Structures are given as C-alpha cells and as structure tokens.
Amino acid sequence: MDENSTTLKVAHLTLIQGVINRMANNSFLIKGWSITVLTALIAVGGALKNELFFLLTLLPIFLFWWLDAYFFMLENVYRKLYEKALEMESNDLKLNPNLVTEIDRNCICTRFDYLMRRAVRPLYLLQILISIFGGVIIRCFL
C-alpha cells in the first residue's frame, strides 16, 4: 500500500468513526431527553392527581425507546462497516451502510432485536415501572 492509499484509508476510517461517535451521542441525548420528559409528565400527573395521565407517559417512553434502538442499531451497523473497511483496499472504500448488509446479512439484527439489547432496555423498562407505580400511588393514596 502506497502513502496516498494509506492516507485515503485513514481519512475514510476517521469519517466512519465520526459517524459512530455521532450515533452514540444521539443515543445518549435521547436517554437524557426521555428522563427529562418523563419527569415533567410525572410532575404534571401528580399535580393533576389523575392516574390515567400516567398512562399517557407510556407513549413518549415507547417513542424514545424506539428512537434509541434505531440509533444504537445504526451505530452497530457503522461499527461493522468500520471493520469491513479495515479489510478493504483503499480503492474499494465506500461509506454505504448497506454494504455491511450485502456482505453479512446474518449479523444484522432487526430494530426489534435492538429494543431488547442491554444497552437500551433497562432504562426504558425502569421508566415504564416508574410510570405505572406513579399511577398506582395516585389511585390508591391520593
């Protein structure tokens, strides 16, 4: 490999790593926003003293969960693309995430599989339990 092709490969890998970092950052921000929105909705539900309002909190939880799983899936797809780019020659380099699915269809899981991954599932299941528990407390004690 000559110096020019090495420079191109390093630049390509840096570009892929930047995409991976953005996907991880998006996932982190979504987790933060889901906690913020849930906290605000629980505060409003507690002030209204309406247990049915706590069912409304489930909708944004599921939406944030779905979005978080999407970004986690994209992050993993680009990680696989990064691994494939390490093996490729510099004249074959592409930034196409579909390249990974074309090369190795058995390793790419569906988004539903990513909903249940350890990096995504615990936070949202905890939020669902908090939301249900809040509704029970309002119903029984207030």
PDB file of C-alpha atoms in Angstrom:
ATOM      1  CA  MET A   1       0.000   0.000   0.000  1.00  0.00           C
ATOM      2  CA  ASP A   2       1.451   3.345  -1.002  1.00  0.00           C
ATOM      3  CA  GLU A   3       1.347   6.531   1.070  1.00  0.00           C
ATOM      4  CA  ASN A   4      -1.596   8.058  -0.823  1.00  0.00           C
ATOM      5  CA  SER A   5      -3.817   4.995  -0.395  1.00  0.00           C
ATOM      6  CA  THR A   6      -2.881   4.790   3.292  1.00  0.00           C
ATOM      7  CA  THR A   7      -3.879   8.436   3.752  1.00  0.00           C
ATOM      8  CA  LEU A   8      -7.188   7.791   1.975  1.00  0.00           C
ATOM      9  CA  LYS A   9      -7.883   4.765   4.143  1.00  0.00           C
ATOM     10  CA  VAL A  10      -7.109   6.644   7.368  1.00  0.00           C
ATOM     11  CA  ALA A  11      -9.365   9.514   6.260  1.00  0.00           C
ATOM     12  CA  HIS A  12     -12.138   7.064   5.411  1.00  0.00           C
ATOM     13  CA  LEU A  13     -11.829   5.286   8.759  1.00  0.00           C
ATOM     14  CA  THR A  14     -11.840   8.662  10.546  1.00  0.00           C
ATOM     15  CA  LEU A  15     -15.033   9.580   8.718  1.00  0.00           C
ATOM     16  CA  ILE A  16     -16.713   6.323   9.749  1.00  0.00           C
ATOM     17  CA  GLN A  17     -15.523   6.799  13.337  1.00  0.00           C
ATOM     18  CA  GLY A  18     -17.098  10.270  13.313  1.00  0.00           C
ATOM     19  CA  VAL A  19     -20.433   8.780  12.264  1.00  0.00           C
ATOM     20  CA  ILE A  20     -20.166   6.161  15.022  1.00  0.00           C
ATOM     21  CA  ASN A  21     -19.472   8.881  17.594  1.00  0.00           C
ATOM     22  CA  ARG A  22     -22.479  10.917  16.427  1.00  0.00           C
ATOM     23  CA  MET A  23     -24.779   7.888  16.667  1.00  0.00           C
ATOM     24  CA  ALA A  24     -23.540   7.141  20.192  1.00  0.00           C
ATOM     25  CA  ASN A  25     -24.025  10.793  21.151  1.00  0.00           C
ATOM     26  CA  ASN A  26     -27.559  10.778  19.716  1.00  0.00           C
ATOM     27  CA  SER A  27     -28.380   7.700  21.752  1.00  0.00           C
ATOM     28  CA  PHE A  28     -27.047   9.363  24.896  1.00  0.00           C
ATOM     29  CA  LEU A  29     -29.067  12.528  24.253  1.00  0.00           C
ATOM     30  CA  ILE A  30     -32.242  10.527  23.660  1.00  0.00           C
ATOM     31  CA  LYS A  31     -31.802   8.794  27.004  1.00  0.00           C
ATOM     32  CA  GLY A  32     -31.417  12.182  28.691  1.00  0.00           C
ATOM     33  CA  TRP A  33     -34.464  13.632  26.975  1.00  0.00           C
ATOM     34  CA  SER A  34     -36.576  10.599  27.852  1.00  0.00           C
ATOM     35  CA  ILE A  35     -35.746  11.044  31.542  1.00  0.00           C
ATOM     36  CA  THR A  36     -36.489  14.771  31.332  1.00  0.00           C
ATOM     37  CA  VAL A  37     -39.831  14.301  29.581  1.00  0.00           C
ATOM     38  CA  LEU A  38     -40.872  11.502  31.950  1.00  0.00           C
ATOM     39  CA  THR A  39     -40.002  13.627  34.980  1.00  0.00           C
ATOM     40  CA  ALA A  40     -42.019  16.555  33.632  1.00  0.00           C
ATOM     41  CA  LEU A  41     -45.024  14.363  32.822  1.00  0.00           C
ATOM     42  CA  ILE A  42     -44.942  12.712  36.249  1.00  0.00           C
ATOM     43  CA  ALA A  43     -44.855  16.149  37.876  1.00  0.00           C
ATOM     44  CA  VAL A  44     -47.869  17.255  35.848  1.00  0.00           C
ATOM     45  CA  GLY A  45     -49.672  13.967  36.546  1.00  0.00           C
ATOM     46  CA  GLY A  46     -49.023  14.315  40.261  1.00  0.00           C
ATOM     47  CA  ALA A  47     -50.317  17.875  40.249  1.00  0.00           C
ATOM     48  CA  LEU A  48     -53.462  16.837  38.389  1.00  0.00           C
ATOM     49  CA  LYS A  49     -53.904  13.776  40.632  1.00  0.00           C
ATOM     50  CA  ASN A  50     -55.136  11.801  37.666  1.00  0.00           C
ATOM     51  CA  GLU A  51     -53.981   8.195  37.421  1.00  0.00           C
ATOM     52  CA  LEU A  52     -54.968   7.977  33.747  1.00  0.00           C
ATOM     53  CA  PHE A  53     -52.457  10.711  32.986  1.00  0.00           C
ATOM     54  CA  PHE A  54     -49.729   8.266  33.934  1.00  0.00           C
ATOM     55  CA  LEU A  55     -50.818   6.034  31.046  1.00  0.00           C
ATOM     56  CA  LEU A  56     -50.083   8.977  28.782  1.00  0.00           C
ATOM     57  CA  THR A  57     -46.474   8.898  29.970  1.00  0.00           C
ATOM     58  CA  LEU A  58     -46.048   5.487  28.340  1.00  0.00           C
ATOM     59  CA  LEU A  59     -46.341   6.935  24.833  1.00  0.00           C
ATOM     60  CA  PRO A  60     -43.172   9.089  24.946  1.00  0.00           C
ATOM     61  CA  ILE A  61     -41.321   6.280  26.724  1.00  0.00           C
ATOM     62  CA  PHE A  62     -42.033   3.890  23.860  1.00  0.00           C
ATOM     63  CA  LEU A  63     -41.219   6.547  21.264  1.00  0.00           C
ATOM     64  CA  PHE A  64     -37.862   7.357  22.878  1.00  0.00           C
ATOM     65  CA  TRP A  65     -37.145   3.626  23.287  1.00  0.00           C
ATOM     66  CA  TRP A  66     -37.800   3.048  19.576  1.00  0.00           C
ATOM     67  CA  LEU A  67     -35.615   6.006  18.575  1.00  0.00           C
ATOM     68  CA  ASP A  68     -32.804   4.959  20.909  1.00  0.00           C
ATOM     69  CA  ALA A  69     -32.855   1.440  19.448  1.00  0.00           C
ATOM     70  CA  TYR A  70     -32.655   2.948  15.960  1.00  0.00           C
ATOM     71  CA  PHE A  71     -29.528   4.962  16.735  1.00  0.00           C
ATOM     72  CA  PHE A  72     -27.974   2.004  18.568  1.00  0.00           C
ATOM     73  CA  MET A  73     -28.653  -0.157  15.511  1.00  0.00           C
ATOM     74  CA  LEU A  74     -27.055   2.435  13.199  1.00  0.00           C
ATOM     75  CA  GLU A  75     -24.053   2.681  15.495  1.00  0.00           C
ATOM     76  CA  ASN A  76     -23.556  -1.081  15.290  1.00  0.00           C
ATOM     77  CA  VAL A  77     -24.008  -1.089  11.502  1.00  0.00           C
ATOM     78  CA  TYR A  78     -21.299   1.550  11.143  1.00  0.00           C
ATOM     79  CA  ARG A  79     -19.058  -0.388  13.534  1.00  0.00           C
ATOM     80  CA  LYS A  80     -19.368  -3.374  11.211  1.00  0.00           C
ATOM     81  CA  LEU A  81     -18.701  -1.078   8.251  1.00  0.00           C
ATOM     82  CA  TYR A  82     -15.564   0.144  10.034  1.00  0.00           C
ATOM     83  CA  GLU A  83     -14.400  -3.466  10.484  1.00  0.00           C
ATOM     84  CA  LYS A  84     -15.048  -4.207   6.810  1.00  0.00           C
ATOM     85  CA  ALA A  85     -13.243  -1.011   5.761  1.00  0.00           C
ATOM     86  CA  LEU A  86     -10.171  -2.167   7.690  1.00  0.00           C
ATOM     87  CA  GLU A  87     -10.062  -5.256   5.472  1.00  0.00           C
ATOM     88  CA  MET A  88     -10.721  -3.440   2.155  1.00  0.00           C
ATOM     89  CA  GLU A  89      -8.282  -1.931  -0.278  1.00  0.00           C
ATOM     90  CA  SER A  90      -8.306   1.874  -0.421  1.00  0.00           C
ATOM     91  CA  ASN A  91      -9.820   1.957  -3.936  1.00  0.00           C
ATOM     92  CA  ASP A  92     -12.852  -0.093  -2.738  1.00  0.00           C
ATOM     93  CA  LEU A  93     -13.750   2.113   0.236  1.00  0.00           C
ATOM     94  CA  LYS A  94     -17.371   3.289   0.456  1.00  0.00           C
ATOM     95  CA  LEU A  95     -19.457   4.951   3.167  1.00  0.00           C
ATOM     96  CA  ASN A  96     -22.545   2.939   2.331  1.00  0.00           C
ATOM     97  CA  PRO A  97     -24.085   1.251   5.397  1.00  0.00           C
ATOM     98  CA  ASN A  98     -25.927  -1.125   3.060  1.00  0.00           C
ATOM     99  CA  LEU A  99     -22.539  -2.561   2.174  1.00  0.00           C
ATOM    100  CA  VAL A 100     -22.489  -4.303   5.537  1.00  0.00           C
ATOM    101  CA  THR A 101     -25.872  -5.925   4.969  1.00  0.00           C
ATOM    102  CA  GLU A 102     -24.780  -7.000   1.495  1.00  0.00           C
ATOM    103  CA  ILE A 103     -21.627  -8.584   2.873  1.00  0.00           C
ATOM    104  CA  ASP A 104     -23.012 -10.196   6.018  1.00  0.00           C
ATOM    105  CA  ARG A 105     -26.821 -10.373   6.230  1.00  0.00           C
ATOM    106  CA  ASN A 106     -26.816 -12.879   9.108  1.00  0.00           C
ATOM    107  CA  CYS A 107     -25.161 -10.499  11.591  1.00  0.00           C
ATOM    108  CA  ILE A 108     -27.520  -7.543  11.181  1.00  0.00           C
ATOM    109  CA  CYS A 109     -30.439  -7.799  13.574  1.00  0.00           C
ATOM    110  CA  THR A 110     -33.765  -6.081  13.231  1.00  0.00           C
ATOM    111  CA  ARG A 111     -34.642  -2.998  15.235  1.00  0.00           C
ATOM    112  CA  PHE A 112     -36.917  -5.132  17.418  1.00  0.00           C
ATOM    113  CA  ASP A 113     -33.857  -7.109  18.473  1.00  0.00           C
ATOM    114  CA  TYR A 114     -32.125  -3.864  19.375  1.00  0.00           C
ATOM    115  CA  LEU A 115     -35.075  -2.823  21.568  1.00  0.00           C
ATOM    116  CA  MET A 116     -34.180  -5.667  23.902  1.00  0.00           C
ATOM    117  CA  ARG A 117     -30.403  -5.152  23.984  1.00  0.00           C
ATOM    118  CA  ARG A 118     -28.797  -4.476  27.360  1.00  0.00           C
ATOM    119  CA  ALA A 119     -27.621  -1.026  26.269  1.00  0.00           C
ATOM    120  CA  VAL A 120     -31.199   0.072  25.532  1.00  0.00           C
ATOM    121  CA  ARG A 121     -33.730  -1.984  27.515  1.00  0.00           C
ATOM    122  CA  PRO A 122     -33.039  -1.357  31.242  1.00  0.00           C
ATOM    123  CA  LEU A 123     -33.586   2.404  31.233  1.00  0.00           C
ATOM    124  CA  TYR A 124     -36.910   2.233  29.441  1.00  0.00           C
ATOM    125  CA  LEU A 125     -38.235  -0.714  31.442  1.00  0.00           C
ATOM    126  CA  LEU A 126     -37.392   1.229  34.597  1.00  0.00           C
ATOM    127  CA  GLN A 127     -39.247   4.255  33.233  1.00  0.00           C
ATOM    128  CA  ILE A 128     -42.301   2.106  32.464  1.00  0.00           C
ATOM    129  CA  LEU A 129     -42.253   0.710  36.006  1.00  0.00           C
ATOM    130  CA  ILE A 130     -41.946   4.214  37.477  1.00  0.00           C
ATOM    131  CA  SER A 131     -44.838   5.414  35.363  1.00  0.00           C
ATOM    132  CA  ILE A 132     -47.071   2.503  36.384  1.00  0.00           C
ATOM    133  CA  PHE A 133     -46.037   2.850  40.024  1.00  0.00           C
ATOM    134  CA  GLY A 134     -46.884   6.569  39.897  1.00  0.00           C
ATOM    135  CA  GLY A 135     -50.348   5.782  38.600  1.00  0.00           C
ATOM    136  CA  VAL A 136     -50.898   3.195  41.334  1.00  0.00           C
ATOM    137  CA  ILE A 137     -49.797   5.623  44.036  1.00  0.00           C
ATOM    138  CA  ILE A 138     -52.135   8.329  42.743  1.00  0.00           C
ATOM    139  CA  ARG A 139     -55.019   5.849  42.557  1.00  0.00           C
ATOM    140  CA  CYS A 140     -54.530   4.316  45.996  1.00  0.00           C
ATOM    141  CA  PHE A 141     -53.232   7.118  48.193  1.00  0.00           C
ATOM    142  CA  LEU A 142     -54.307  10.479  46.810  1.00  0.00           C
TER     143      LEU A 142
END
